[in-house]
Short mmCIF file of C-alpha atoms in Angstrom, two decimals:
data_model
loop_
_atom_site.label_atom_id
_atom_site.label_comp_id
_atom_site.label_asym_id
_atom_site.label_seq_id
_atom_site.Cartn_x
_atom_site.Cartn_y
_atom_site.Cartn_z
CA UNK A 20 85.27 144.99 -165.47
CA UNK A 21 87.28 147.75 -164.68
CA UNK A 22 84.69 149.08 -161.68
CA UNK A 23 86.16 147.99 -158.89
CA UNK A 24 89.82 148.40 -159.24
CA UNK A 25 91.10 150.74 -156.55
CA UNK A 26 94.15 152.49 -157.13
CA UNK A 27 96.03 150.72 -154.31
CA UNK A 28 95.43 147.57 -156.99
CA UNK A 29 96.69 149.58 -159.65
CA UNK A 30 99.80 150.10 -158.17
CA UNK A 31 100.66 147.26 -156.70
CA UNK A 32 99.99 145.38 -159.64
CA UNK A 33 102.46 147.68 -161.13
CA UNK A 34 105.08 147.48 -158.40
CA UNK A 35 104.82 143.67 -158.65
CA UNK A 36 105.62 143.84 -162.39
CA UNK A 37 108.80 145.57 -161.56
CA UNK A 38 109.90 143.69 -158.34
CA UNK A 39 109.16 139.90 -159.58
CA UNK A 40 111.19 139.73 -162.48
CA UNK A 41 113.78 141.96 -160.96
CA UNK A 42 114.75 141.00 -157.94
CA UNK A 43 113.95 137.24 -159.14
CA UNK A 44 116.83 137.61 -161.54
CA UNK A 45 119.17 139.25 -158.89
CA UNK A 46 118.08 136.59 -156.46
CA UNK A 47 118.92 133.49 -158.67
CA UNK A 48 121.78 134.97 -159.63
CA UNK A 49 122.90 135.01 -155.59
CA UNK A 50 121.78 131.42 -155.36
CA UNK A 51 123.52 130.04 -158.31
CA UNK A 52 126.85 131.74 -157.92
CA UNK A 53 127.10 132.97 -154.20
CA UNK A 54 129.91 135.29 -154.29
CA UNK A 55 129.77 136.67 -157.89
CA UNK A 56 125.79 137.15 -157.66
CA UNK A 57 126.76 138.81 -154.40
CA UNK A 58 129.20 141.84 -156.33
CA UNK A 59 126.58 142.40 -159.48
CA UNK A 60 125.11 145.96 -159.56
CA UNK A 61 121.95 145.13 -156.80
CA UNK A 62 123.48 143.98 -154.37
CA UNK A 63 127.55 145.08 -154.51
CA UNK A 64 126.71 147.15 -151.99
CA UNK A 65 126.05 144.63 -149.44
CA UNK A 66 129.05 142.93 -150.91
CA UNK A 67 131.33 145.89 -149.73
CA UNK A 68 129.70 146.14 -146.60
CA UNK A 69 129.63 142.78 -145.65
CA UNK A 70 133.64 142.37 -146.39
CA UNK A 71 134.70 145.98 -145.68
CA UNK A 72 133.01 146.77 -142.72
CA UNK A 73 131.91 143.80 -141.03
CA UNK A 74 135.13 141.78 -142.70
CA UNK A 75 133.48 138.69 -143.45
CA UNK A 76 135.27 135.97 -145.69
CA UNK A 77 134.56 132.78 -147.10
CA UNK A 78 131.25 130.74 -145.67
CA UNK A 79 130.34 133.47 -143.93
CA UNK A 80 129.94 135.72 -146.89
CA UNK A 81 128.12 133.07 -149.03
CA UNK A 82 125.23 132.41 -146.00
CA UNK A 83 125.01 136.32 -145.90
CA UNK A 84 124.26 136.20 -149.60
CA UNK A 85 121.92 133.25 -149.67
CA UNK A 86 120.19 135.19 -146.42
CA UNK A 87 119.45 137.91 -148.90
CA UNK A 88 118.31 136.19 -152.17
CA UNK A 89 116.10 134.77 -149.29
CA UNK A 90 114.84 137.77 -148.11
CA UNK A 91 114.08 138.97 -151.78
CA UNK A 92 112.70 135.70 -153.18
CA UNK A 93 110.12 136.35 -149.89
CA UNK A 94 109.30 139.67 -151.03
CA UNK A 95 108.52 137.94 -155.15
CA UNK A 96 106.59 134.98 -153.23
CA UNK A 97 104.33 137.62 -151.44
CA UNK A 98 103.94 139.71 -154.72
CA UNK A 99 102.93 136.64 -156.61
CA UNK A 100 100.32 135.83 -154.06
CA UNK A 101 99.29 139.41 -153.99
CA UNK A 102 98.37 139.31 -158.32
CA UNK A 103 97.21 135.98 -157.52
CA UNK A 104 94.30 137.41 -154.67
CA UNK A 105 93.89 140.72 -157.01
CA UNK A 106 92.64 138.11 -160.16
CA UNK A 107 89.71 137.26 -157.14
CA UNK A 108 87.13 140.04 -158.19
CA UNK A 109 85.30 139.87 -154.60
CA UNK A 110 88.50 139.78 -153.08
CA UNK A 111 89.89 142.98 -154.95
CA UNK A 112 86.94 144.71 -153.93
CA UNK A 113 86.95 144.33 -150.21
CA UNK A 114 90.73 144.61 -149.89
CA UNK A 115 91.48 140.85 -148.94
CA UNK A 116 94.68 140.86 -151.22
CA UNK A 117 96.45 144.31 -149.12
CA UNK A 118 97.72 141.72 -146.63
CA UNK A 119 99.98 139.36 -148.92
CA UNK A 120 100.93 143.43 -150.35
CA UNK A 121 101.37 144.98 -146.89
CA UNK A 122 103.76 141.82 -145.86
CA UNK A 123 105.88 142.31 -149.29
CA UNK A 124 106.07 146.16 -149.20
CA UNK A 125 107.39 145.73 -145.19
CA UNK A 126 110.10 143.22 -146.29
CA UNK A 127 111.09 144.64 -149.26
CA UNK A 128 111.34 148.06 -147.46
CA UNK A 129 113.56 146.45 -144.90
CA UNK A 130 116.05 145.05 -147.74
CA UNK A 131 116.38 148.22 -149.56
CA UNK A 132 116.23 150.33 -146.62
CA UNK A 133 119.48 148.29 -145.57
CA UNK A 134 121.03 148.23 -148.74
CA UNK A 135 120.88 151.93 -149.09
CA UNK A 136 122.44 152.35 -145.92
CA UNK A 137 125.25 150.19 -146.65
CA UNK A 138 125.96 151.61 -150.29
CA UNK A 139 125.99 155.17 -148.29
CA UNK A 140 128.53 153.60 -146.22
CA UNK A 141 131.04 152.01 -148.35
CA UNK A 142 130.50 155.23 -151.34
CA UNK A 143 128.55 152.98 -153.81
CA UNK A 144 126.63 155.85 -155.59
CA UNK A 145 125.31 154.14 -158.26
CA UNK A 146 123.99 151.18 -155.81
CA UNK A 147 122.57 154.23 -153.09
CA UNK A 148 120.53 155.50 -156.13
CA UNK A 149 119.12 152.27 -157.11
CA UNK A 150 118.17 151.38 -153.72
CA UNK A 151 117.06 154.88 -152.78
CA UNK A 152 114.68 154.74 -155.91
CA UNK A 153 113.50 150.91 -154.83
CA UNK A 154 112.66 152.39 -150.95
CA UNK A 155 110.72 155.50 -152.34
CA UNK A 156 108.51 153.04 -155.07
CA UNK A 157 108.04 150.59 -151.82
CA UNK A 158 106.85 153.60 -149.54
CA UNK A 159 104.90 155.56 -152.20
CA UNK A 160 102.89 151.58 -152.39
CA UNK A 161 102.41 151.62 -148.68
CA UNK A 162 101.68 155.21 -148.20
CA UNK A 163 98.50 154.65 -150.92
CA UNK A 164 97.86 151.56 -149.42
CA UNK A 165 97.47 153.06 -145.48
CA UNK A 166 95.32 155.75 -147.06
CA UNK A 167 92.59 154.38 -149.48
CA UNK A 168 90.35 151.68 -147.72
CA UNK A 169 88.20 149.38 -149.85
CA UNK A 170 84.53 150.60 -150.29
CA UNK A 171 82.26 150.14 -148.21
CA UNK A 172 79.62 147.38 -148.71
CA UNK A 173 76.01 149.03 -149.71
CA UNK A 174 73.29 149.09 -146.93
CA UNK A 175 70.51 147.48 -147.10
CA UNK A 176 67.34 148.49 -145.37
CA UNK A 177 65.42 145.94 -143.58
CA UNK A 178 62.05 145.69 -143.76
CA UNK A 179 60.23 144.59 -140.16
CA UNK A 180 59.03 141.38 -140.74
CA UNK A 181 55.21 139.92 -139.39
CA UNK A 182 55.56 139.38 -135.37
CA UNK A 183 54.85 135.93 -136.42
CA UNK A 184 58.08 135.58 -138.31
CA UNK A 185 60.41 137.45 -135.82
CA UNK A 186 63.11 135.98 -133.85
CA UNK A 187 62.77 134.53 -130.84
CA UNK A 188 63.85 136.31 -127.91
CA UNK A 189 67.07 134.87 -125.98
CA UNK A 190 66.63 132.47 -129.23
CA UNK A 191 64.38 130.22 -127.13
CA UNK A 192 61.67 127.49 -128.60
CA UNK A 193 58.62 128.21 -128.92
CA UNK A 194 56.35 125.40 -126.76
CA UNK A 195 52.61 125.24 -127.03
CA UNK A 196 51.97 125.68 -123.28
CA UNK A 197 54.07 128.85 -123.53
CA UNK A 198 51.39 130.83 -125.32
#
């Protein structure tokens, strides 16, 4: 069973067993209370930058936050689709489920490559270090991704057939004044 599981599969399906419930959580959070799911831990950060730097208020500040439990319930959609494609032996094997991986590791790059940025700029440490760790796990997926390509399928020889049984050339019938 275990044959054809690449490493790529390996850790995805290990990235996606952090990320889903994680930023799942964070993301409901957002969507049930805007502004208070906003300034929790994962996402204070944004929070600060958003009303510090870019001095957003009110509305404003609850679309911003509903933009990014967006962005990360996205990222735990393409994650899910990704386990979902890796269940599909024969599409495991040839690589048919790095797409729905490749899509979530670009978006949630772009998210916690943001994040980190703002938490530099408005002195969040703890945030900078969570979102610093969530960028390298994202990058380390891709990086091993990019690199190992799904085997190749086996050759098979083939063995000339009869001229009787050959194809046609330019696919053309075969008429019985032709001969």
């Amino acid at each position: 069973m275990f044959r054809n599981w690449r490493i790529g599969s390996v850790n995805g399906a290990m990235l996606a067993a952090y990320f889903i419930p994680a930023w799942t959580l964070v993301a409901f959070n957002i969507i049930v209370a805007p502004v208070h799911g906003l300034y929790e831990r994962p996402s204070v950060a944004v929070a600060l930058f958003l009303s510090d730097h870019l001095q957003m208020a009110g509305m404003e500040t609850v679309r911003a936050a509903w933009l990014l439990a967006l962005g990360r319930l996205t990222v735990v959609a393409f994650l899910a689709i990704y386990l979902v494609l890796l269940c599909m032996p024969r599409m495991r094997r040839n690589g048919g489920s790095d797409e729905a991986l490749g899509i979530a590791l670009a978006i949630g790059s772009l998210i916690s490559f943001a994040s980190m940025v703002m938490a530099s700029k408005v002195g969040e440490m703890a945030a900078l270090r969570l979102h610093a760790t969530e960028l390298l796990l994202l990058l380390g997926a891709a990086i091993v991704v990019v690199i190992e390509k799904p085997a190749a399928a086996p050759k098979t020889s083939e063995i000339a057939a009869p001229p009787s049984l050959q194809p046609l050339g330019l696919e053309q019938a075969e008429l019985l004044h032709n001969r």
